[in-house]
PDB file of C-alpha atoms in Angstrom:
ATOM      1  CA  UNK A  62       0.000   0.000   0.000  1.00  0.00           C
ATOM      2  CA  UNK A  63       1.431   3.378  -1.001  1.00  0.00           C
ATOM      3  CA  UNK A  64       1.959   5.884   1.768  1.00  0.00           C
ATOM      4  CA  UNK A  65       1.159   9.571   1.851  1.00  0.00           C
ATOM      5  CA  UNK A  66       2.910  11.386  -0.965  1.00  0.00           C
ATOM      6  CA  UNK A  67       3.687  15.070  -1.291  1.00  0.00           C
ATOM      7  CA  UNK A  68       4.829  17.237  -4.150  1.00  0.00           C
ATOM      8  CA  UNK A  69       7.163  19.003  -4.583  1.00  0.00           C
ATOM      9  CA  UNK A  70       9.755  17.788  -2.113  1.00  0.00           C
ATOM     10  CA  UNK A  71      11.415  21.193  -2.107  1.00  0.00           C
ATOM     11  CA  UNK A  72      10.345  24.623  -3.323  1.00  0.00           C
ATOM     12  CA  UNK A  73      12.301  27.860  -3.341  1.00  0.00           C
ATOM     13  CA  UNK A  74      10.347  31.031  -4.105  1.00  0.00           C
ATOM     14  CA  UNK A  75      10.731  34.746  -3.634  1.00  0.00           C
ATOM     15  CA  UNK A  76       8.740  36.776  -1.177  1.00  0.00           C
ATOM     16  CA  UNK A  77       5.437  37.803  -2.717  1.00  0.00           C
ATOM     17  CA  UNK A  78       5.193  34.821  -5.050  1.00  0.00           C
ATOM     18  CA  UNK A  79       2.632  32.053  -4.921  1.00  0.00           C
ATOM     19  CA  UNK A  80       3.299  28.403  -4.174  1.00  0.00           C
ATOM     20  CA  UNK A  81       0.979  25.422  -4.256  1.00  0.00           C
ATOM     21  CA  UNK A  82       1.758  22.258  -2.363  1.00  0.00           C
ATOM     22  CA  UNK A  83       0.067  18.966  -3.104  1.00  0.00           C
ATOM     23  CA  UNK A  84      -0.727  15.983  -0.918  1.00  0.00           C
ATOM     24  CA  UNK A  85      -2.041  12.571  -1.917  1.00  0.00           C
ATOM     25  CA  UNK A  86      -3.290  10.646   1.121  1.00  0.00           C
ATOM     26  CA  UNK A  87      -3.253   6.909   1.583  1.00  0.00           C
ATOM     27  CA  UNK A  88      -5.964   5.440  -0.615  1.00  0.00           C
ATOM     28  CA  UNK A  89      -9.277   5.212   1.209  1.00  0.00           C
ATOM     29  CA  UNK A  90      -8.339   7.598   4.006  1.00  0.00           C
ATOM     30  CA  UNK A  91     -11.122  10.114   4.525  1.00  0.00           C
ATOM     31  CA  UNK A  92      -9.176  12.260   6.972  1.00  0.00           C
ATOM     32  CA  UNK A  93      -6.428  14.514   5.689  1.00  0.00           C
ATOM     33  CA  UNK A  94      -4.336  16.902   7.774  1.00  0.00           C
ATOM     34  CA  UNK A  95      -1.812  19.622   7.106  1.00  0.00           C
ATOM     35  CA  UNK A  96       0.955  20.456   9.571  1.00  0.00           C
ATOM     36  CA  UNK A  97       4.082  22.549   9.340  1.00  0.00           C
ATOM     37  CA  UNK A  98       7.388  22.838  11.105  1.00  0.00           C
ATOM     38  CA  UNK A  99       9.182  26.162  11.038  1.00  0.00           C
ATOM     39  CA  UNK A 100      12.866  26.355  11.923  1.00  0.00           C
ATOM     40  CA  UNK A 101      13.617  25.334  15.469  1.00  0.00           C
ATOM     41  CA  UNK A 102       9.991  24.797  16.398  1.00  0.00           C
ATOM     42  CA  UNK A 103       7.778  21.793  16.872  1.00  0.00           C
ATOM     43  CA  UNK A 104       5.377  20.454  14.265  1.00  0.00           C
ATOM     44  CA  UNK A 105       2.143  22.454  14.407  1.00  0.00           C
ATOM     45  CA  UNK A 106      -1.316  21.613  13.136  1.00  0.00           C
ATOM     46  CA  UNK A 107      -2.809  23.707  10.334  1.00  0.00           C
ATOM     47  CA  UNK A 108      -6.095  22.093   9.322  1.00  0.00           C
ATOM     48  CA  UNK A 109      -8.122  18.907   8.949  1.00  0.00           C
ATOM     49  CA  UNK A 110     -10.356  17.695   6.123  1.00  0.00           C
ATOM     50  CA  UNK A 111     -12.948  14.978   6.323  1.00  0.00           C
ATOM     51  CA  UNK A 112     -13.435  14.005   2.716  1.00  0.00           C
ATOM     52  CA  UNK A 113     -13.861  17.356   0.931  1.00  0.00           C
ATOM     53  CA  UNK A 114     -15.074  19.296   3.983  1.00  0.00           C
ATOM     54  CA  UNK A 115     -12.905  21.421   6.236  1.00  0.00           C
ATOM     55  CA  UNK A 116     -13.474  20.039   9.714  1.00  0.00           C
ATOM     56  CA  UNK A 117     -10.986  22.177  11.635  1.00  0.00           C
ATOM     57  CA  UNK A 118      -9.121  25.244  10.383  1.00  0.00           C
ATOM     58  CA  UNK A 119      -8.012  26.470  13.775  1.00  0.00           C
ATOM     59  CA  UNK A 120      -4.300  26.230  12.984  1.00  0.00           C
ATOM     60  CA  UNK A 121      -4.265  28.220   9.746  1.00  0.00           C
ATOM     61  CA  UNK A 122      -2.041  31.250  10.430  1.00  0.00           C
ATOM     62  CA  UNK A 123      -3.788  33.813   8.215  1.00  0.00           C
ATOM     63  CA  UNK A 124      -5.790  34.282   5.024  1.00  0.00           C
ATOM     64  CA  UNK A 125      -2.712  33.963   2.813  1.00  0.00           C
ATOM     65  CA  UNK A 126      -3.111  30.215   3.214  1.00  0.00           C
ATOM     66  CA  UNK A 127      -5.810  28.402   1.260  1.00  0.00           C
ATOM     67  CA  UNK A 128      -6.384  24.657   1.425  1.00  0.00           C
ATOM     68  CA  UNK A 129      -8.648  22.662  -0.822  1.00  0.00           C
ATOM     69  CA  UNK A 130      -9.604  19.047  -1.233  1.00  0.00           C
ATOM     70  CA  UNK A 131     -11.806  18.802  -4.270  1.00  0.00           C
ATOM     71  CA  UNK A 132     -13.515  15.435  -4.628  1.00  0.00           C
ATOM     72  CA  UNK A 133     -12.213  14.262  -1.293  1.00  0.00           C
ATOM     73  CA  UNK A 134      -9.017  12.804  -2.720  1.00  0.00           C
ATOM     74  CA  UNK A 135      -5.827  14.836  -2.971  1.00  0.00           C
ATOM     75  CA  UNK A 136      -5.411  18.208  -1.313  1.00  0.00           C
ATOM     76  CA  UNK A 137      -3.587  21.392  -2.174  1.00  0.00           C
ATOM     77  CA  UNK A 138      -2.254  24.101   0.091  1.00  0.00           C
ATOM     78  CA  UNK A 139      -1.659  27.449  -1.564  1.00  0.00           C
ATOM     79  CA  UNK A 140       0.339  30.253  -0.026  1.00  0.00           C
ATOM     80  CA  UNK A 141      -0.324  33.618  -1.665  1.00  0.00           C
ATOM     81  CA  UNK A 142       1.603  35.872  -1.321  1.00  0.00           C
ATOM     82  CA  UNK A 143       4.416  34.044   0.431  1.00  0.00           C
ATOM     83  CA  UNK A 144       6.286  35.770   3.263  1.00  0.00           C
ATOM     84  CA  UNK A 145       9.693  34.976   4.737  1.00  0.00           C
ATOM     85  CA  UNK A 146       8.146  33.520   7.896  1.00  0.00           C
ATOM     86  CA  UNK A 147       6.330  30.898   5.810  1.00  0.00           C
ATOM     87  CA  UNK A 148       9.589  29.019   5.308  1.00  0.00           C
ATOM     88  CA  UNK A 149       9.568  25.573   6.840  1.00  0.00           C
ATOM     89  CA  UNK A 150       8.558  21.986   6.196  1.00  0.00           C
ATOM     90  CA  UNK A 151       4.909  21.350   5.378  1.00  0.00           C
ATOM     91  CA  UNK A 152       3.680  17.875   6.247  1.00  0.00           C
ATOM     92  CA  UNK A 153       0.523  16.153   5.179  1.00  0.00           C
ATOM     93  CA  UNK A 154      -0.975  13.240   7.090  1.00  0.00           C
ATOM     94  CA  UNK A 155      -3.975  11.003   6.646  1.00  0.00           C
ATOM     95  CA  UNK A 156      -6.031   8.564   8.677  1.00  0.00           C
ATOM     96  CA  UNK A 157      -8.935   6.225   7.991  1.00  0.00           C
ATOM     97  CA  UNK A 158     -12.451   7.118   9.049  1.00  0.00           C
ATOM     98  CA  UNK A 159     -13.055   3.935  10.999  1.00  0.00           C
ATOM     99  CA  UNK A 160     -10.828   1.647  13.013  1.00  0.00           C
ATOM    100  CA  UNK A 161      -8.197   3.756  14.687  1.00  0.00           C
ATOM    101  CA  UNK A 162      -9.050   7.227  13.416  1.00  0.00           C
ATOM    102  CA  UNK A 163      -6.648   8.977  15.715  1.00  0.00           C
ATOM    103  CA  UNK A 164      -3.511   7.390  14.273  1.00  0.00           C
ATOM    104  CA  UNK A 165      -2.160   9.682  11.600  1.00  0.00           C
ATOM    105  CA  UNK A 166       0.318   8.668   8.909  1.00  0.00           C
ATOM    106  CA  UNK A 167       2.648  11.332   7.624  1.00  0.00           C
ATOM    107  CA  UNK A 168       4.097  12.096   4.240  1.00  0.00           C
ATOM    108  CA  UNK A 169       7.715  13.095   3.608  1.00  0.00           C
ATOM    109  CA  UNK A 170       6.955  16.800   3.651  1.00  0.00           C
ATOM    110  CA  UNK A 171       7.600  19.731   1.341  1.00  0.00           C
ATOM    111  CA  UNK A 172      10.459  21.993   2.326  1.00  0.00           C
ATOM    112  CA  UNK A 173       9.472  25.569   1.461  1.00  0.00           C
ATOM    113  CA  UNK A 174      12.101  28.263   1.355  1.00  0.00           C
ATOM    114  CA  UNK A 175      10.979  31.856   0.862  1.00  0.00           C
ATOM    115  CA  UNK A 176      13.794  34.269  -0.003  1.00  0.00           C
TER     116      UNK A 176
ATOM    117  CA  UNK B 168       4.938  26.785  28.907  1.00  0.00           C
ATOM    118  CA  UNK B 169       4.597  24.309  26.071  1.00  0.00           C
ATOM    119  CA  UNK B 170       1.702  21.861  26.137  1.00  0.00           C
ATOM    120  CA  UNK B 171       3.950  18.891  25.289  1.00  0.00           C
ATOM    121  CA  UNK B 172       7.488  18.881  26.611  1.00  0.00           C
ATOM    122  CA  UNK B 173      10.430  16.716  25.612  1.00  0.00           C
ATOM    123  CA  UNK B 174      14.099  16.913  26.431  1.00  0.00           C
ATOM    124  CA  UNK B 175      15.810  17.787  23.164  1.00  0.00           C
ATOM    125  CA  UNK B 176      18.826  15.593  23.935  1.00  0.00           C
ATOM    126  CA  UNK B 177      20.853  14.171  22.451  1.00  0.00           C
ATOM    127  CA  UNK B 178      20.312  11.061  24.514  1.00  0.00           C
ATOM    128  CA  UNK B 179      23.284   8.796  23.970  1.00  0.00           C
ATOM    129  CA  UNK B 180      23.133   5.078  24.806  1.00  0.00           C
ATOM    130  CA  UNK B 181      25.429   2.175  23.916  1.00  0.00           C
ATOM    131  CA  UNK B 182      24.274  -0.494  21.512  1.00  0.00           C
ATOM    132  CA  UNK B 183      22.228  -3.160  23.284  1.00  0.00           C
ATOM    133  CA  UNK B 184      21.150  -0.882  26.140  1.00  0.00           C
ATOM    134  CA  UNK B 185      17.654   0.329  26.980  1.00  0.00           C
ATOM    135  CA  UNK B 186      16.839   3.822  25.753  1.00  0.00           C
ATOM    136  CA  UNK B 187      14.245   5.692  27.802  1.00  0.00           C
ATOM    137  CA  UNK B 188      12.499   8.661  26.231  1.00  0.00           C
ATOM    138  CA  UNK B 189      10.154  10.831  28.246  1.00  0.00           C
ATOM    139  CA  UNK B 190       7.359  13.246  27.469  1.00  0.00           C
ATOM    140  CA  UNK B 191       5.250  15.367  29.807  1.00  0.00           C
ATOM    141  CA  UNK B 192       2.091  17.215  28.896  1.00  0.00           C
ATOM    142  CA  UNK B 193      -0.034  19.999  30.265  1.00  0.00           C
ATOM    143  CA  UNK B 194      -2.994  19.768  32.584  1.00  0.00           C
ATOM    144  CA  UNK B 195      -5.569  19.389  29.863  1.00  0.00           C
ATOM    145  CA  UNK B 196      -7.959  16.545  29.150  1.00  0.00           C
ATOM    146  CA  UNK B 197      -6.039  14.162  26.940  1.00  0.00           C
ATOM    147  CA  UNK B 198      -7.254  11.203  24.972  1.00  0.00           C
ATOM    148  CA  UNK B 199      -4.461   9.453  23.131  1.00  0.00           C
ATOM    149  CA  UNK B 200      -0.717   9.556  22.798  1.00  0.00           C
ATOM    150  CA  UNK B 201       1.639   8.745  19.974  1.00  0.00           C
ATOM    151  CA  UNK B 202       5.327   8.206  19.457  1.00  0.00           C
ATOM    152  CA  UNK B 203       6.803   8.987  16.068  1.00  0.00           C
ATOM    153  CA  UNK B 204      10.328   8.314  14.869  1.00  0.00           C
ATOM    154  CA  UNK B 205      11.847  10.736  12.380  1.00  0.00           C
ATOM    155  CA  UNK B 206      15.102  10.216  10.555  1.00  0.00           C
ATOM    156  CA  UNK B 207      16.759  13.353   9.266  1.00  0.00           C
ATOM    157  CA  UNK B 208      14.913  14.676   6.210  1.00  0.00           C
ATOM    158  CA  UNK B 209      12.296  11.925   6.323  1.00  0.00           C
ATOM    159  CA  UNK B 210       8.648  11.725   7.340  1.00  0.00           C
ATOM    160  CA  UNK B 211       7.587  11.128  10.938  1.00  0.00           C
ATOM    161  CA  UNK B 212       6.904   7.402  11.219  1.00  0.00           C
ATOM    162  CA  UNK B 213       4.285   6.215  13.705  1.00  0.00           C
ATOM    163  CA  UNK B 214       5.777   3.552  15.970  1.00  0.00           C
ATOM    164  CA  UNK B 215       3.453   3.412  18.990  1.00  0.00           C
ATOM    165  CA  UNK B 216       0.076   4.648  20.154  1.00  0.00           C
ATOM    166  CA  UNK B 217      -1.349   4.350  23.659  1.00  0.00           C
ATOM    167  CA  UNK B 218      -4.731   5.308  25.010  1.00  0.00           C
ATOM    168  CA  UNK B 219      -4.992   4.011  28.581  1.00  0.00           C
ATOM    169  CA  UNK B 220      -2.811   3.971  31.661  1.00  0.00           C
ATOM    170  CA  UNK B 221      -0.162   1.289  31.872  1.00  0.00           C
ATOM    171  CA  UNK B 222       2.262  -0.335  29.510  1.00  0.00           C
ATOM    172  CA  UNK B 223       1.885  -1.306  25.875  1.00  0.00           C
ATOM    173  CA  UNK B 224       4.528  -3.472  24.252  1.00  0.00           C
ATOM    174  CA  UNK B 225       5.310  -3.960  20.575  1.00  0.00           C
ATOM    175  CA  UNK B 226       8.499  -5.813  19.790  1.00  0.00           C
ATOM    176  CA  UNK B 227      11.431  -3.897  21.255  1.00  0.00           C
ATOM    177  CA  UNK B 228       9.247  -0.884  22.022  1.00  0.00           C
ATOM    178  CA  UNK B 229       7.222  -0.279  25.188  1.00  0.00           C
ATOM    179  CA  UNK B 230       5.060   2.779  25.717  1.00  0.00           C
ATOM    180  CA  UNK B 231       4.134   3.712  29.273  1.00  0.00           C
ATOM    181  CA  UNK B 232       1.336   6.092  30.169  1.00  0.00           C
ATOM    182  CA  UNK B 233       0.640   7.673  33.538  1.00  0.00           C
ATOM    183  CA  UNK B 234      -2.198  10.145  33.250  1.00  0.00           C
ATOM    184  CA  UNK B 235      -2.146  11.084  36.943  1.00  0.00           C
ATOM    185  CA  UNK B 236       1.454  12.252  36.601  1.00  0.00           C
ATOM    186  CA  UNK B 237       0.917  13.556  33.057  1.00  0.00           C
ATOM    187  CA  UNK B 238       3.738  11.703  31.407  1.00  0.00           C
ATOM    188  CA  UNK B 239       4.218   9.183  28.669  1.00  0.00           C
ATOM    189  CA  UNK B 240       7.453   7.387  27.966  1.00  0.00           C
ATOM    190  CA  UNK B 241       8.941   5.153  25.305  1.00  0.00           C
ATOM    191  CA  UNK B 242      11.415   2.407  26.130  1.00  0.00           C
ATOM    192  CA  UNK B 243      13.537   0.874  23.393  1.00  0.00           C
ATOM    193  CA  UNK B 244      15.151  -2.410  24.406  1.00  0.00           C
ATOM    194  CA  UNK B 245      18.306  -3.760  22.796  1.00  0.00           C
ATOM    195  CA  UNK B 246      18.968  -0.403  21.139  1.00  0.00           C
ATOM    196  CA  UNK B 247      20.553  -0.567  17.694  1.00  0.00           C
ATOM    197  CA  UNK B 248      22.486   2.099  15.777  1.00  0.00           C
ATOM    198  CA  UNK B 249      19.556   2.123  13.319  1.00  0.00           C
ATOM    199  CA  UNK B 250      17.370   3.430  16.156  1.00  0.00           C
ATOM    200  CA  UNK B 251      19.332   6.692  16.059  1.00  0.00           C
ATOM    201  CA  UNK B 252      16.728   9.286  15.138  1.00  0.00           C
ATOM    202  CA  UNK B 253      14.534  12.004  16.608  1.00  0.00           C
ATOM    203  CA  UNK B 254      11.567  10.697  18.592  1.00  0.00           C
ATOM    204  CA  UNK B 255       8.469  12.859  18.641  1.00  0.00           C
ATOM    205  CA  UNK B 256       5.749  12.667  21.265  1.00  0.00           C
ATOM    206  CA  UNK B 257       2.263  13.734  20.165  1.00  0.00           C
ATOM    207  CA  UNK B 258      -0.984  14.140  22.086  1.00  0.00           C
ATOM    208  CA  UNK B 259      -4.563  14.227  20.928  1.00  0.00           C
ATOM    209  CA  UNK B 260      -6.674  16.270  23.338  1.00  0.00           C
ATOM    210  CA  UNK B 261     -10.223  15.341  24.142  1.00  0.00           C
ATOM    211  CA  UNK B 262     -11.795  18.312  22.380  1.00  0.00           C
ATOM    212  CA  UNK B 263     -15.060  17.429  20.742  1.00  0.00           C
ATOM    213  CA  UNK B 264     -14.641  16.991  17.022  1.00  0.00           C
ATOM    214  CA  UNK B 265     -10.957  17.921  16.901  1.00  0.00           C
ATOM    215  CA  UNK B 266      -8.323  15.434  15.801  1.00  0.00           C
ATOM    216  CA  UNK B 267      -5.336  17.748  15.707  1.00  0.00           C
ATOM    217  CA  UNK B 268      -2.168  16.382  17.272  1.00  0.00           C
ATOM    218  CA  UNK B 269       0.017  18.554  19.488  1.00  0.00           C
ATOM    219  CA  UNK B 270       3.689  17.664  19.156  1.00  0.00           C
ATOM    220  CA  UNK B 271       6.665  18.032  21.388  1.00  0.00           C
ATOM    221  CA  UNK B 272       9.894  19.304  19.891  1.00  0.00           C
ATOM    222  CA  UNK B 273      11.428  15.818  19.875  1.00  0.00           C
ATOM    223  CA  UNK B 274      14.324  14.025  21.547  1.00  0.00           C
ATOM    224  CA  UNK B 275      17.350  13.083  19.495  1.00  0.00           C
ATOM    225  CA  UNK B 276      18.586   9.577  20.271  1.00  0.00           C
ATOM    226  CA  UNK B 277      22.089   8.424  19.442  1.00  0.00           C
ATOM    227  CA  UNK B 278      22.929   4.740  19.770  1.00  0.00           C
ATOM    228  CA  UNK B 279      26.666   4.224  19.918  1.00  0.00           C
ATOM    229  CA  UNK B 280      28.015   1.033  18.259  1.00  0.00           C
TER     230      UNK B 280
END
């Protein structure tokens, strides 16, 4: 079974530009989460989808961040316009709806560098 | 004060020894606890979950939970150099409808051959 995949693995953009990150969850997982780790800090929650619906957006830092999950499959996270403080590693995770819904499986992350 | 606290380490143990990793959490209603292992530049890999007080064993790994004292620990028996990684503690709080995990900053483990 394929794990969570993320694209790109690394992105370098200039301040003010737009970047879109993509996450493909484990097949059949209804729950999809975005987290990020900025330099020297712990991993922090951004938001949670159940299928195509946003269940919890409490961790989104501001309105420059837009997450979508059209069709309840893959998800995108767009940062527009990017700021220097957005640099970090963005992780996606997924979990099944039933069984052990609280166990989350992480992807390899996208390292975002804003210059 | 952080909600989930871990000693950043590094914790250095000789090969074959028991590595003991600790995590404390704030006075907030908690539900479940997770240990992730992360190699440099790789994804956090779930290795243990624990929901109730006591010990849970899986191979060389044992998770211990003590809700009264607000700590959760991970023991690694017969430590191997391949166990060298950062170990992340994560907590799911018992907030209705929320599944967000709160992470500690991680403890770096070094197993010396």
